[in-house]
Coordinates of C-alpha atoms and ligand atoms in Angstrom, one line a residue:
Chain A
M29 CA 0.8 9.9 -26.9
S30 CA 0.9 13.1 -28.4
A31 CA 4.3 13.9 -30.2
A32 CA 4.6 17.1 -30.6
V33 CA 4.3 18.1 -26.8
D34 CA 7.8 18.7 -24.4
F35 CA 6.2 17.4 -21.3
S36 CA 10.7 17.7 -20.6
T37 CA 10.5 20.7 -16.7
D38 CA 13.3 20.7 -14.5
L39 CA 12.9 20.8 -11.0
C40 CA 16.0 22.9 -8.4
G41 CA 18.2 22.4 -11.4
V42 CA 17.3 18.3 -11.7
A43 CA 15.8 17.8 -15.6
L44 CA 12.8 15.4 -15.6
R45 CA 11.7 14.6 -18.7
N46 CA 8.3 14.9 -16.8
P47 CA 6.6 16.7 -14.3
I48 CA 5.3 13.4 -12.3
L49 CA 7.0 12.1 -9.8
L50 CA 6.0 9.7 -7.4
A51 CA 6.5 10.4 -3.8
S52 CA 7.6 9.3 -0.7
G53 CA 6.9 5.8 1.3
T54 CA 4.4 5.4 -1.8
C55 CA 6.6 4.1 -4.8
G56 CA 9.2 2.1 -2.1
Y57 CA 13.0 1.7 -3.6
G58 CA 11.6 2.1 -6.7
T59 CA 12.4 -1.8 -7.3
E60 CA 9.6 -2.6 -6.3
L61 CA 7.9 -1.4 -9.0
E62 CA 9.8 -2.9 -11.3
G63 CA 7.4 -5.2 -13.4
F64 CA 4.4 -3.7 -13.6
I65 CA 6.4 0.1 -14.8
N66 CA 9.4 0.9 -17.1
L67 CA 10.5 3.2 -14.6
N68 CA 12.5 5.0 -16.8
E69 CA 9.3 6.5 -18.2
L70 CA 8.2 8.8 -15.3
G71 CA 9.7 12.4 -14.5
G72 CA 11.4 10.9 -10.9
I73 CA 10.8 8.8 -7.7
V74 CA 11.0 9.8 -4.2
C75 CA 12.4 7.2 -2.3
K76 CA 10.7 5.6 1.0
S77 CA 11.8 8.4 4.0
L78 CA 15.4 7.1 5.6
T79 CA 17.2 7.1 8.4
L80 CA 20.9 6.6 10.0
E81 CA 19.6 3.3 11.0
P82 CA 17.4 0.9 10.0
R83 CA 14.4 1.8 12.3
S84 CA 11.0 -0.6 12.7
G85 CA 7.8 0.8 12.2
N86 CA 4.4 1.4 14.7
P87 CA 2.6 -2.4 15.5
P88 CA -0.2 -3.3 13.2
P89 CA -3.6 -2.4 11.8
R90 CA -1.2 1.2 10.5
I91 CA -3.4 1.8 7.8
T92 CA -7.4 3.1 7.5
E93 CA -9.8 4.1 4.5
V94 CA -11.7 7.5 5.2
P95 CA -14.4 8.6 2.1
A96 CA -11.7 9.3 -0.1
G97 CA -8.6 9.0 1.5
M98 CA -6.6 7.0 3.7
I99 CA -5.0 7.6 7.1
N100 CA -1.5 6.3 7.9
A101 CA 0.1 6.0 10.8
I102 CA 3.7 3.9 9.6
S103 CA 6.2 5.3 11.3
L104 CA 9.7 5.6 10.8
E105 CA 9.9 2.2 9.8
N106 CA 12.9 2.4 6.4
V107 CA 16.1 0.0 5.3
G108 CA 18.6 2.7 7.0
V109 CA 20.0 5.7 5.0
E110 CA 23.4 3.2 4.9
A111 CA 21.4 -0.1 3.6
F112 CA 19.7 2.6 0.8
I113 CA 23.3 3.2 -0.8
K114 CA 24.7 0.2 -1.3
E115 CA 22.2 -2.4 -2.2
K116 CA 18.4 -0.3 -3.8
L117 CA 20.3 3.0 -5.0
P118 CA 22.7 0.6 -7.1
V119 CA 20.3 -1.8 -9.2
L120 CA 18.0 1.4 -10.3
P121 CA 17.7 2.5 -13.7
K122 CA 20.5 5.2 -14.5
G123 CA 19.5 7.8 -16.5
L124 CA 16.7 7.9 -13.8
P125 CA 16.3 10.9 -11.8
V126 CA 16.0 9.7 -8.4
F127 CA 15.9 11.5 -5.4
A128 CA 16.7 10.3 -1.4
S129 CA 14.2 11.6 1.3
A130 CA 16.0 12.4 4.7
F131 CA 13.5 12.8 7.8
E132 CA 14.9 11.3 11.8
T133 CA 13.9 12.5 15.4
E134 CA 16.9 15.0 16.2
I135 CA 18.3 18.3 13.8
D136 CA 22.0 17.1 13.9
R137 CA 20.8 13.2 13.0
Y138 CA 18.1 14.9 10.4
A139 CA 21.9 17.2 8.5
E140 CA 24.4 13.3 9.5
V141 CA 21.6 10.9 6.7
C142 CA 22.1 13.9 4.7
A143 CA 26.1 14.5 4.5
R144 CA 25.9 10.1 4.4
L145 CA 23.5 10.8 0.5
D146 CA 25.8 13.5 -0.5
G147 CA 28.0 12.8 -3.2
A148 CA 26.0 8.9 -3.3
P149 CA 26.5 8.3 -7.1
G150 CA 23.1 8.2 -8.9
V151 CA 21.0 10.1 -6.2
A152 CA 19.7 13.3 -7.9
A153 CA 18.7 15.3 -5.3
I154 CA 17.7 15.2 -1.7
E155 CA 14.3 16.1 0.5
L156 CA 13.9 16.9 3.3
N157 CA 10.9 15.4 5.8
A158 CA 9.8 17.5 8.5
S159 CA 7.6 15.5 9.0
C160 CA 9.1 13.8 12.0
P161 CA 8.4 14.7 15.3
H162 CA 10.4 16.3 17.2
V163 CA 11.4 14.4 20.3
K164 CA 13.0 17.6 21.3
S165 CA 9.7 20.2 21.1
G166 CA 7.5 17.2 22.8
G167 CA 7.2 15.0 19.9
I168 CA 5.9 18.5 17.0
E169 CA 7.0 17.7 13.8
F170 CA 9.7 20.0 13.0
G171 CA 7.9 20.7 10.4
Q172 CA 5.0 23.2 12.5
D173 CA 7.6 25.6 14.0
P174 CA 8.9 27.5 12.5
Q175 CA 12.3 27.9 14.2
V176 CA 13.3 24.9 14.8
L177 CA 12.8 24.2 11.0
A178 CA 14.9 27.9 10.0
A179 CA 16.7 25.5 12.3
L180 CA 16.5 21.8 10.1
V181 CA 17.1 23.6 7.3
R182 CA 19.6 24.8 8.2
A183 CA 21.8 22.3 10.0
C184 CA 21.4 19.8 6.7
R185 CA 21.9 22.7 4.0
A186 CA 25.4 23.1 6.1
A187 CA 25.5 19.3 5.2
T188 CA 25.9 18.1 1.5
D189 CA 26.1 20.9 -1.8
A190 CA 23.3 18.4 -2.8
K191 CA 20.2 19.8 -4.1
L192 CA 18.3 20.9 -0.9
L193 CA 13.9 20.5 -1.4
V194 CA 12.4 20.3 1.8
K195 CA 8.6 19.1 1.9
L196 CA 6.4 20.7 3.4
S197 CA 4.4 19.8 6.8
P198 CA 0.7 20.8 5.9
N199 CA -0.2 21.0 10.0
V200 CA -0.1 24.8 10.7
T201 CA -1.0 28.1 10.3
S202 CA 0.6 29.5 7.7
I203 CA 2.2 27.2 4.8
A204 CA 4.1 30.6 3.6
E205 CA 5.7 31.4 6.8
M206 CA 7.1 27.9 6.6
A207 CA 8.2 28.1 2.8
R208 CA 10.0 31.8 3.6
V209 CA 11.8 30.3 6.8
C210 CA 13.0 27.2 4.0
E211 CA 14.2 30.7 1.1
G212 CA 16.0 32.6 3.7
E213 CA 17.8 28.6 4.6
G214 CA 18.8 28.5 1.3
A215 CA 16.4 25.1 0.4
D216 CA 16.5 25.0 -3.7
G217 CA 13.2 24.0 -3.8
L218 CA 9.6 22.7 -2.1
S219 CA 7.7 20.1 -2.1
L220 CA 4.3 20.4 -0.5
I221 CA 2.3 18.9 1.1
N222 CA 3.0 16.3 2.8
A223 CA -0.2 13.8 4.5
V224 CA -2.1 15.8 6.7
Q225 CA -2.9 14.4 10.7
A226 CA -6.2 12.6 10.9
M227 CA -8.0 10.2 12.8
A228 CA -10.7 8.4 12.4
V229 CA -12.8 6.2 15.1
N230 CA -14.2 3.5 14.8
V231 CA -18.2 3.1 16.7
E232 CA -18.3 0.2 17.1
T233 CA -15.4 -1.3 19.5
R234 CA -15.9 2.7 20.3
R235 CA -11.6 3.0 19.9
P236 CA -9.2 4.7 17.2
A237 CA -9.3 3.0 13.5
L238 CA -5.6 3.1 14.5
P239 CA -4.3 2.2 17.4
N240 CA -1.6 5.4 17.5
V241 CA -4.5 7.0 17.8
L242 CA -3.1 9.6 15.4
G243 CA -2.9 9.1 11.6
G244 CA -1.6 10.9 7.9
L245 CA -4.5 11.6 6.2
S246 CA -3.4 11.1 1.7
G247 CA -5.6 10.9 -1.0
P248 CA -7.7 12.5 -2.6
A249 CA -9.8 14.4 0.1
I250 CA -6.2 16.2 1.2
R251 CA -6.0 17.6 -2.9
P252 CA -7.8 20.7 -2.0
I253 CA -5.7 22.0 1.3
A254 CA -2.7 20.8 -0.9
L255 CA -3.5 23.3 -3.7
R256 CA -4.8 26.0 -2.1
M257 CA -1.2 25.5 -0.2
V258 CA 0.7 25.6 -3.8
Y259 CA -0.7 28.8 -4.4
Q260 CA -0.2 30.5 -1.6
V261 CA 3.3 29.3 -1.5
R262 CA 3.9 30.5 -5.0
Q263 CA 3.5 34.1 -3.5
A264 CA 5.4 33.8 -1.2
V265 CA 8.6 32.4 -2.8
D266 CA 10.8 32.2 -5.2
L267 CA 11.5 28.4 -5.0
P268 CA 10.6 26.5 -7.9
I269 CA 7.9 23.5 -6.1
C270 CA 6.8 20.5 -5.9
G271 CA 3.5 19.8 -5.7
I272 CA 1.6 16.8 -3.8
G273 CA -1.1 15.4 -3.2
G274 CA -4.4 13.2 -3.8
I275 CA -3.2 14.0 -7.6
A276 CA -4.9 10.7 -9.0
T277 CA -4.5 12.1 -13.3
G278 CA -3.7 14.1 -15.6
E279 CA -6.4 17.0 -15.0
D280 CA -5.3 17.4 -11.1
T281 CA -1.6 17.8 -12.5
V282 CA -3.0 20.7 -15.1
A283 CA -4.7 22.5 -11.6
F284 CA -1.3 22.2 -9.5
M285 CA 0.9 23.4 -12.2
L286 CA -1.1 26.2 -13.0
C287 CA -0.8 27.2 -9.2
G288 CA 2.6 26.7 -9.5
A289 CA 4.2 23.1 -9.5
S290 CA 7.2 22.8 -11.4
A291 CA 6.4 19.5 -11.0
V292 CA 3.6 17.2 -9.2
Q293 CA 4.7 14.1 -7.1
V294 CA 1.6 10.6 -7.4
G295 CA 0.9 9.0 -3.5
T296 CA -1.8 7.4 -3.2
M297 CA -2.6 6.9 -6.0
T298 CA -0.6 4.4 -7.5
Y299 CA -1.3 1.4 -4.3
T300 CA -4.7 1.9 -6.3
N301 CA -2.9 0.3 -9.6
P302 CA 0.9 0.6 -10.1
E303 CA 1.0 2.5 -13.7
A304 CA -0.7 5.4 -11.7
G305 CA 1.8 7.6 -13.1
L306 CA 2.1 6.6 -16.7
V307 CA -1.2 7.0 -16.8
I308 CA -1.6 10.6 -15.3
R309 CA 1.4 11.3 -17.8
D310 CA -1.1 10.2 -20.6
Q311 CA -4.0 12.2 -20.0
L312 CA -2.0 15.4 -19.0
A313 CA -0.4 15.0 -22.4
A314 CA -4.0 14.5 -24.1
Y315 CA -4.9 17.8 -22.2
C316 CA -1.5 19.5 -23.7
A317 CA -3.1 18.4 -27.5
R318 CA -6.6 19.7 -26.3
H319 CA -4.9 22.9 -25.5
G320 CA -3.2 22.6 -27.7
V321 CA 0.0 23.4 -24.9
A322 CA 3.5 22.8 -26.6
A323 CA 5.9 22.7 -24.1
V324 CA 3.9 21.3 -20.4
R325 CA 6.6 24.0 -18.7
E326 CA 4.1 26.9 -20.4
L327 CA 1.6 25.8 -17.5
I328 CA 3.5 26.9 -14.6
G329 CA 2.0 29.1 -12.7
A330 CA -0.6 29.8 -15.5
L331 CA -3.1 30.4 -13.9
E332 CA -5.6 33.3 -14.4
K333 CA -7.6 35.5 -12.4
Chain B
M15 CA 6.5 -10.4 -5.5
S16 CA 5.8 -12.6 -7.8
S17 CA 6.9 -11.2 -11.3
A18 CA 5.0 -12.2 -12.7
A19 CA 1.8 -9.7 -11.5
K20 CA 0.5 -7.5 -13.5
H21 CA -2.6 -5.0 -12.4
I22 CA -4.9 -5.3 -15.3
L23 CA -7.8 -4.0 -16.6
G24 CA -10.3 -6.5 -16.1
R25 CA -14.3 -6.9 -16.8
V26 CA -17.3 -8.2 -14.2
I27 CA -18.9 -11.9 -15.6
E28 CA -21.2 -11.9 -12.9
S29 CA -21.1 -10.7 -9.3
G30 CA -24.0 -11.1 -6.0
P31 CA -23.8 -11.9 -2.2
L32 CA -21.1 -14.4 -2.3
G33 CA -18.6 -14.0 -4.5
I34 CA -18.6 -12.6 -7.9
R35 CA -15.8 -13.9 -11.8
V36 CA -13.7 -11.3 -13.4
Q37 CA -12.6 -12.2 -16.7
A38 CA -8.9 -10.7 -16.4
P39 CA -6.9 -10.6 -19.9
G40 CA -3.1 -11.9 -19.6
W41 CA -3.8 -13.3 -16.1
A42 CA -0.4 -14.4 -15.2
G43 CA -2.0 -18.0 -13.5
H44 CA -1.2 -18.6 -9.9
R45 CA -0.5 -21.4 -6.9
P46 CA -3.3 -21.7 -4.4
G47 CA -3.5 -19.3 -1.6
Q48 CA -2.3 -16.7 -3.7
F49 CA -4.6 -13.2 -4.0
A50 CA -5.6 -10.4 -6.0
M51 CA -6.0 -6.5 -4.7
L52 CA -9.1 -6.1 -6.7
T53 CA -10.3 -1.6 -7.6
L54 CA -13.4 -1.9 -8.3
N55 CA -14.2 1.7 -9.9
P56 CA -10.5 1.9 -11.0
D57 CA -11.7 6.1 -13.0
P58 CA -9.1 7.4 -10.7
H59 CA -11.4 11.1 -11.9
Y60 CA -14.1 9.2 -9.6
P61 CA -12.1 6.3 -7.2
D62 CA -14.2 4.7 -4.6
P63 CA -14.2 2.9 -2.3
L64 CA -10.3 4.6 -2.9
L65 CA -8.3 1.8 -1.8
P66 CA -8.8 -1.5 -3.9
R67 CA -9.5 -4.9 -1.6
P68 CA -8.0 -8.1 -0.9
M69 CA -9.4 -11.1 -2.0
A70 CA -8.3 -15.4 -2.8
V71 CA -8.5 -16.7 -5.3
Y72 CA -10.6 -19.0 -4.7
R73 CA -10.1 -21.0 -8.3
G74 CA -9.3 -20.2 -11.6
K75 CA -9.3 -21.6 -15.3
G76 CA -7.1 -19.2 -17.6
E77 CA -7.9 -16.0 -17.4
E78 CA -11.4 -16.0 -15.5
L79 CA -10.8 -16.0 -11.3
E80 CA -13.8 -16.7 -9.2
F81 CA -13.1 -14.9 -5.1
R82 CA -16.1 -16.1 -2.8
F83 CA -16.4 -12.4 -0.2
K84 CA -19.1 -11.9 2.7
I85 CA -20.6 -8.8 3.0
V86 CA -18.5 -6.7 5.7
G87 CA -18.5 -3.3 4.5
R88 CA -18.9 -0.7 1.6
G89 CA -16.5 -2.1 -0.7
T90 CA -17.4 -6.2 -0.3
A91 CA -20.9 -4.7 -1.5
R92 CA -20.3 -3.0 -3.3
L93 CA -18.0 -6.0 -5.1
A94 CA -21.9 -7.9 -4.6
E95 CA -23.9 -5.0 -7.1
L96 CA -21.6 -4.5 -10.1
V97 CA -23.2 -5.6 -13.0
P98 CA -21.9 -7.9 -15.8
G99 CA -19.3 -6.1 -18.3
S100 CA -18.3 -4.0 -16.0
S101 CA -14.5 -2.7 -15.5
I102 CA -12.7 -4.1 -12.3
G103 CA -9.1 -4.3 -11.5
V104 CA -7.1 -6.4 -10.6
L105 CA -3.7 -6.9 -9.3
G106 CA -2.2 -10.7 -9.5
P107 CA -1.5 -13.4 -8.8
L108 CA 0.1 -11.6 -5.3
G109 CA 1.9 -12.9 -2.3
N110 CA 3.6 -16.6 -1.5
G111 CA 0.8 -19.1 -0.9
F112 CA 1.2 -22.9 0.1
P113 CA 4.3 -25.3 -0.3
D114 CA 3.1 -27.8 -2.4
P115 CA 1.8 -30.7 0.2
S116 CA 5.1 -33.1 1.9
G117 CA 2.2 -35.7 3.0
S118 CA -0.3 -35.7 4.9
T119 CA -1.6 -31.3 5.1
I120 CA -5.0 -31.3 7.1
L121 CA -6.6 -27.6 5.4
V122 CA -8.1 -26.4 7.8
G123 CA -10.7 -23.2 6.9
G124 CA -13.4 -21.3 9.2
G125 CA -15.5 -18.1 7.6
T126 CA -14.9 -17.1 4.7
G127 CA -10.9 -18.2 5.3
I128 CA -12.6 -21.3 2.8
A129 CA -11.3 -19.7 -0.5
S130 CA -8.2 -19.8 0.2
L131 CA -8.4 -23.6 0.1
Y132 CA -10.0 -25.0 -1.9
E133 CA -7.6 -24.7 -4.6
Y134 CA -5.3 -27.0 -2.9
A135 CA -7.5 -29.2 -2.6
K136 CA -8.5 -29.5 -6.2
A137 CA -4.6 -29.7 -6.2
H138 CA -3.6 -32.4 -4.2
P139 CA -6.9 -34.1 -3.6
D140 CA -5.1 -37.5 -2.9
D141 CA -3.1 -35.8 -0.1
V142 CA -5.6 -33.6 1.7
R143 CA -8.3 -34.3 4.6
V144 CA -10.8 -31.4 5.1
I145 CA -12.0 -29.7 8.1
L146 CA -14.7 -26.5 7.8
G147 CA -16.0 -24.2 10.3
G148 CA -18.8 -21.5 10.2
R149 CA -21.3 -19.6 12.5
S150 CA -23.7 -21.8 11.0
H151 CA -23.7 -23.9 7.1
A152 CA -24.9 -20.4 4.9
D153 CA -21.2 -19.7 6.1
I154 CA -19.2 -22.8 4.4
L155 CA -18.8 -21.2 1.2
G156 CA -18.3 -23.4 -1.5
L157 CA -19.6 -26.7 0.1
D158 CA -20.9 -28.3 -2.7
D159 CA -17.3 -27.9 -4.6
F160 CA -15.5 -29.3 -1.4
Q161 CA -18.8 -32.3 -1.8
T162 CA -18.2 -32.9 -5.9
L163 CA -14.5 -33.3 -4.7
G164 CA -14.5 -36.1 -2.9
V165 CA -11.2 -35.9 -0.5
P166 CA -12.3 -36.5 3.4
L167 CA -14.4 -33.4 4.6
A168 CA -15.4 -32.8 8.8
I169 CA -17.2 -30.3 9.0
A170 CA -18.7 -28.0 12.8
T171 CA -20.7 -25.4 12.7
D172 CA -21.3 -22.8 15.5
D173 CA -24.9 -23.7 15.9
G174 CA -24.6 -27.1 14.7
S175 CA -26.5 -26.4 11.3
L176 CA -24.4 -28.5 8.7
G177 CA -22.0 -30.7 10.4
E178 CA -21.5 -31.1 14.7
R179 CA -21.5 -28.5 16.5
G180 CA -19.1 -26.6 17.8
L181 CA -15.4 -26.0 16.2
V182 CA -13.2 -26.3 13.8
T183 CA -10.2 -26.7 16.1
D184 CA -12.4 -29.5 18.3
L185 CA -12.8 -31.3 14.8
L186 CA -8.3 -31.4 14.0
K187 CA -6.8 -33.7 15.1
P188 CA -3.3 -33.5 13.8
D189 CA -0.2 -36.6 14.4
S190 CA 3.0 -35.4 14.3
N191 CA 3.5 -36.3 10.1
D192 CA 0.6 -33.8 9.0
S193 CA 0.8 -31.2 7.8
V194 CA -1.7 -28.4 9.2
F195 CA -2.5 -25.3 6.9
V196 CA -5.1 -22.9 7.9
C197 CA -7.3 -20.1 7.0
G198 CA -9.8 -18.4 9.2
P199 CA -10.2 -15.8 11.8
W200 CA -7.2 -15.0 14.4
P201 CA -8.9 -16.8 17.1
M202 CA -9.4 -20.9 15.5
M203 CA -5.9 -19.8 13.4
R204 CA -4.0 -19.7 16.5
A205 CA -5.9 -22.3 18.6
A206 CA -5.0 -24.3 14.9
Y207 CA -1.7 -23.9 16.2
Q208 CA -1.6 -24.7 18.6
I209 CA -3.4 -28.5 18.5
A210 CA -0.8 -29.4 15.1
S211 CA 2.3 -27.1 17.6
D212 CA 1.0 -30.0 20.3
A213 CA 0.5 -32.6 18.3
G214 CA 4.7 -31.9 16.4
S215 CA 3.4 -31.3 12.7
R216 CA 4.1 -28.4 11.1
C217 CA 2.1 -26.0 11.2
L218 CA 1.1 -23.4 8.3
V219 CA -1.8 -20.0 8.5
S220 CA -3.2 -17.4 5.6
L221 CA -3.1 -13.7 7.7
E222 CA -5.6 -11.1 7.0
A223 CA -4.5 -7.8 7.5
H224 CA -5.1 -4.0 6.2
M225 CA -3.7 -4.0 2.7
A226 CA -3.8 -0.3 0.9
C227 CA -1.5 -1.5 -1.5
G228 CA -0.8 -6.2 -1.6
I229 CA 2.8 -5.3 -3.8
G230 CA 5.5 -3.6 -0.6
I231 CA 5.1 -0.4 -1.6
C232 CA 2.9 0.8 1.7
L233 CA 4.0 -0.4 4.6
G234 CA 0.8 -1.5 5.9
C235 CA -0.3 -4.8 6.5
V236 CA 2.6 -6.1 8.9
V237 CA 2.0 -9.1 11.0
A238 CA 4.9 -9.0 14.0
T239 CA 7.1 -12.1 14.5
D240 CA 9.7 -13.9 15.7
Q241 CA 12.1 -11.8 12.7
G242 CA 10.4 -8.7 13.7
F243 CA 7.2 -7.4 11.3
R244 CA 6.6 -8.7 8.3
Y245 CA 4.8 -7.9 5.5
V246 CA 1.6 -10.5 4.6
C247 CA 1.1 -9.3 1.4
T248 CA 4.9 -9.6 -0.1
H249 CA 6.3 -12.5 2.9
G250 CA 2.5 -13.9 3.4
P251 CA -0.3 -14.4 3.4
V252 CA 0.9 -17.6 4.0
F253 CA 4.0 -18.1 7.3
D254 CA 5.0 -20.2 9.3
A255 CA 3.2 -20.0 12.6
E256 CA 5.4 -21.2 14.6
R257 CA 7.5 -17.5 13.0
V258 CA 4.1 -15.8 13.9
D259 CA 3.7 -13.3 17.4
W260 CA 0.0 -14.5 18.3
E261 CA -0.4 -12.7 21.4
H262 CA 0.0 -9.3 18.9
A263 CA -3.1 -9.6 16.7
L264 CA -3.7 -7.9 13.2
Ligands
LIG26 C1 -5.4 -11.6 1.2 C2 -6.2 -11.8 1.8 C3 -7.0 -12.8 1.6 C4 -8.7 -12.4 1.3 N1 -9.8 -13.2 0.6 C5 -10.9 -12.6 1.3 C6 -11.1 -14.0 0.4 O1 -11.2 -14.9 -0.3 N2 -13.3 -13.8 1.0 C7 -13.2 -12.7 1.5 O2 -14.4 -12.5 1.7 N3 -12.3 -11.5 2.3 C8 -10.9 -12.5 1.8 N4 -10.4 -11.1 2.9 C9 -10.3 -9.7 3.7 C10 -10.9 -9.3 2.4 O3 -10.0 -8.8 2.5 C11 -12.0 -7.8 3.1 O4 -13.2 -8.4 4.0 C12 -12.8 -7.0 2.4 O5 -11.4 -6.4 1.9 C13 -12.9 -5.8 3.1 O6 -14.3 -4.4 2.6 P1 -14.9 -3.9 2.7 O7 -15.4 -2.5 2.1 O8 -16.1 -5.1 2.6 O9 -15.5 -3.6 4.4 P2 -14.9 -2.6 5.6 O10 -14.2 -2.8 7.0 O11 -15.5 -1.0 4.8 O12 -12.8 -2.3 4.9 C14 -12.4 -0.8 5.4 C15 -10.7 -1.2 5.1 O13 -10.2 -1.9 6.1 C16 -10.3 -3.2 5.1 N5 -10.8 -4.3 5.3 C17 -11.7 -5.0 6.2 N6 -11.6 -6.3 6.5 C18 -10.7 -6.3 6.2 C19 -10.1 -7.2 6.2 N7 -10.4 -8.8 7.3 N8 -8.7 -7.6 5.9 C20 -7.8 -7.0 5.2 N9 -8.6 -6.3 5.1 C21 -9.5 -5.7 5.4 C22 -10.3 -2.8 3.8 O14 -10.0 -3.5 2.6 C23 -10.3 -1.6 2.7 O15 -9.5 -1.4 3.5 C24 -8.9 -11.7 2.2 C25 -8.0 -10.7 3.3 C26 -6.4 -10.6 2.8 C27 -5.2 -9.5 3.4
LIG27 C1 1.5 4.9 3.9 C2 2.1 6.2 3.3 C3 3.7 6.2 3.7 C4 4.1 7.9 3.8 N1 5.5 7.5 3.7 C5 5.9 8.8 3.2 C6 7.4 8.4 3.6 O1 8.6 7.6 4.7 N2 7.5 10.5 3.9 C7 8.1 11.5 2.9 O2 8.0 12.0 3.5 N3 5.8 11.1 3.1 C8 5.2 10.2 3.7 N4 4.2 9.8 2.5 C9 3.8 11.3 2.7 C10 3.4 10.5 0.3 O3 4.7 11.5 0.3 C11 3.0 12.5 0.2 O4 3.5 13.1 0.8 C12 0.9 12.5 0.8 O5 0.4 10.9 1.3 C13 0.0 13.0 0.3 O6 0.3 13.0 -1.3 P1 -0.9 11.5 -1.7 O7 -2.9 12.5 -1.3 O8 -1.2 12.0 -3.3 O9 -0.3 10.6 -0.8 C14 3.1 8.8 2.8 C15 1.7 8.2 2.4 C16 1.6 7.7 2.7 C17 -0.1 7.1 3.2
LIG28 S1 -0.3 -4.0 1.6 FE1 1.0 -2.3 1.1 S2 2.6 -3.6 2.1 FE2 1.6 -4.8 1.9

């Protein structure tokens, strides 16, 4: 890695040593990756989304592979916010920006998760996962209805002084509208995108590949969609953006930054190699060296037209 | 998680339709019954197929690892075509593996499940009896290797082309002092567990599940047990059969 390049960036006031974070649901609670990578070399991690109580997920099979991607139907499985604060946070390396992700099935419960995380030592910021099905709206995601999303962000904003990133669902007609809603309700930043609603069928058995029928598509297959959405959100709002979706290389990171992302999250690719985040960081360094980029921040929004 | 597990950029020594041998520099060693995740095309610019494939370590000598498989889809077909010298990602050793024997142990293997059992038989030849099964002669992988060990060996095939005609479970007659270790298709493991439990013998099964990561970060590989969902990659793949909820196939 070239020592000359300044890798530091900033995501809604959280200083990052480099722009590469690991995405929620793809790095556990961080500790699972120790022994494979030095977490402190990453920009940060976003831990598995947390609910008020520990939750179990869907019955197996939960994942299926598709071209350049995978579809998952894990559902809400997590250790719960209390166990996260007591058992997971204290053992993570000091100095690592840890983003805690919150999700729930009701707005007041979301707000309660945020309230519990508020001030928990070691939490750099909260990421609201708005891709959870909302029981009261008949199971559509919180992030799919602008009014529900507004109410959610408002309630969570009121529940915490912590920096609040809202993670947008891509399963919407206008991602720009959703971004504006979040900005209007006082979000500090946006993460996008979550997995894209999808389905696969096993034609031999004539059954859905997953018993849950629908799942979330992730991996390189969704990268162009994610990039398009980051680009559109950049035009729509001034909030800092964390880009997510199929990022597999340093060049992919550059593309997201050029379209306006201040940092990125690596998701599915960590499954293929637990060191993926650091490999991507090194490729980003090589890109910067090749193009004479002195500070990686220069790339943010620097798309030529 | 096994703290010795590493992600290694390995090299293919040779590959074919029955298995692959790989040089994995820095491989930490493993217990019988542990597995690895094999990434077919470790170049992240063209990750195809995307997810690594879980494979039991059939046999290992230092950093040289051998895997045995059956071609069932795109990933195994691609594995079989890798030319010597190609790079391959090897993540492992993963999972718990089988415990050391506590007395006489019957190993029951069906189809590709046999691959999880060979090193156990090799490590404990005086403690084991082996029962292998498959659809026909060609499905009994590693037959020569088991014969060379000289362990008591019984075979059943559906078509009678080798050993007895019938199911491996027809040959399984444990008594309460035997432990029964099983790896094979779900219905076979379930039937073997029933026989073992009727005889009062301890039964361990090595399970398969669709996996993305192999290290407990995707939460994809669950099996239902009496303790709720457990992860096959980190809590298993070897489980006490009486804890598994056999009504819910993986
Ligand atoms: C711990 C463990 C050890 C294994 N050891 C062996 C072995 O030694 N020899 C062997 O032949 N097979 C073994 N398997 C099964 C092997 O992983 C699958 O046959 C293989 O992944 C199929 O890939 P494919 O692309 O050819 O098939 P496809 O059906 O095209 O695969 C599509 C997706 O489904 C997954 N998948 C399909 N079948 C299985 C399965 N039975 N188990 C897990 N995932 C599956 C694949 O990994 C892939 O993600 C093992 C599985 C596990 C979990
Ligand atoms: C198995 C799996 C589990 C996930 N769990 C969560 C989660 O708990 N919370 C969340 O906000 N996103 C979750 N995600 C979505 C990812 O964080 C990410 O937004 C998405 O996978 C797209 O990025 P990728 O293509 O790099 O994987 C999950 C994704 C996968 C594949
Ligand atoms: S394979 Fe990912 S948790 Fe087991």
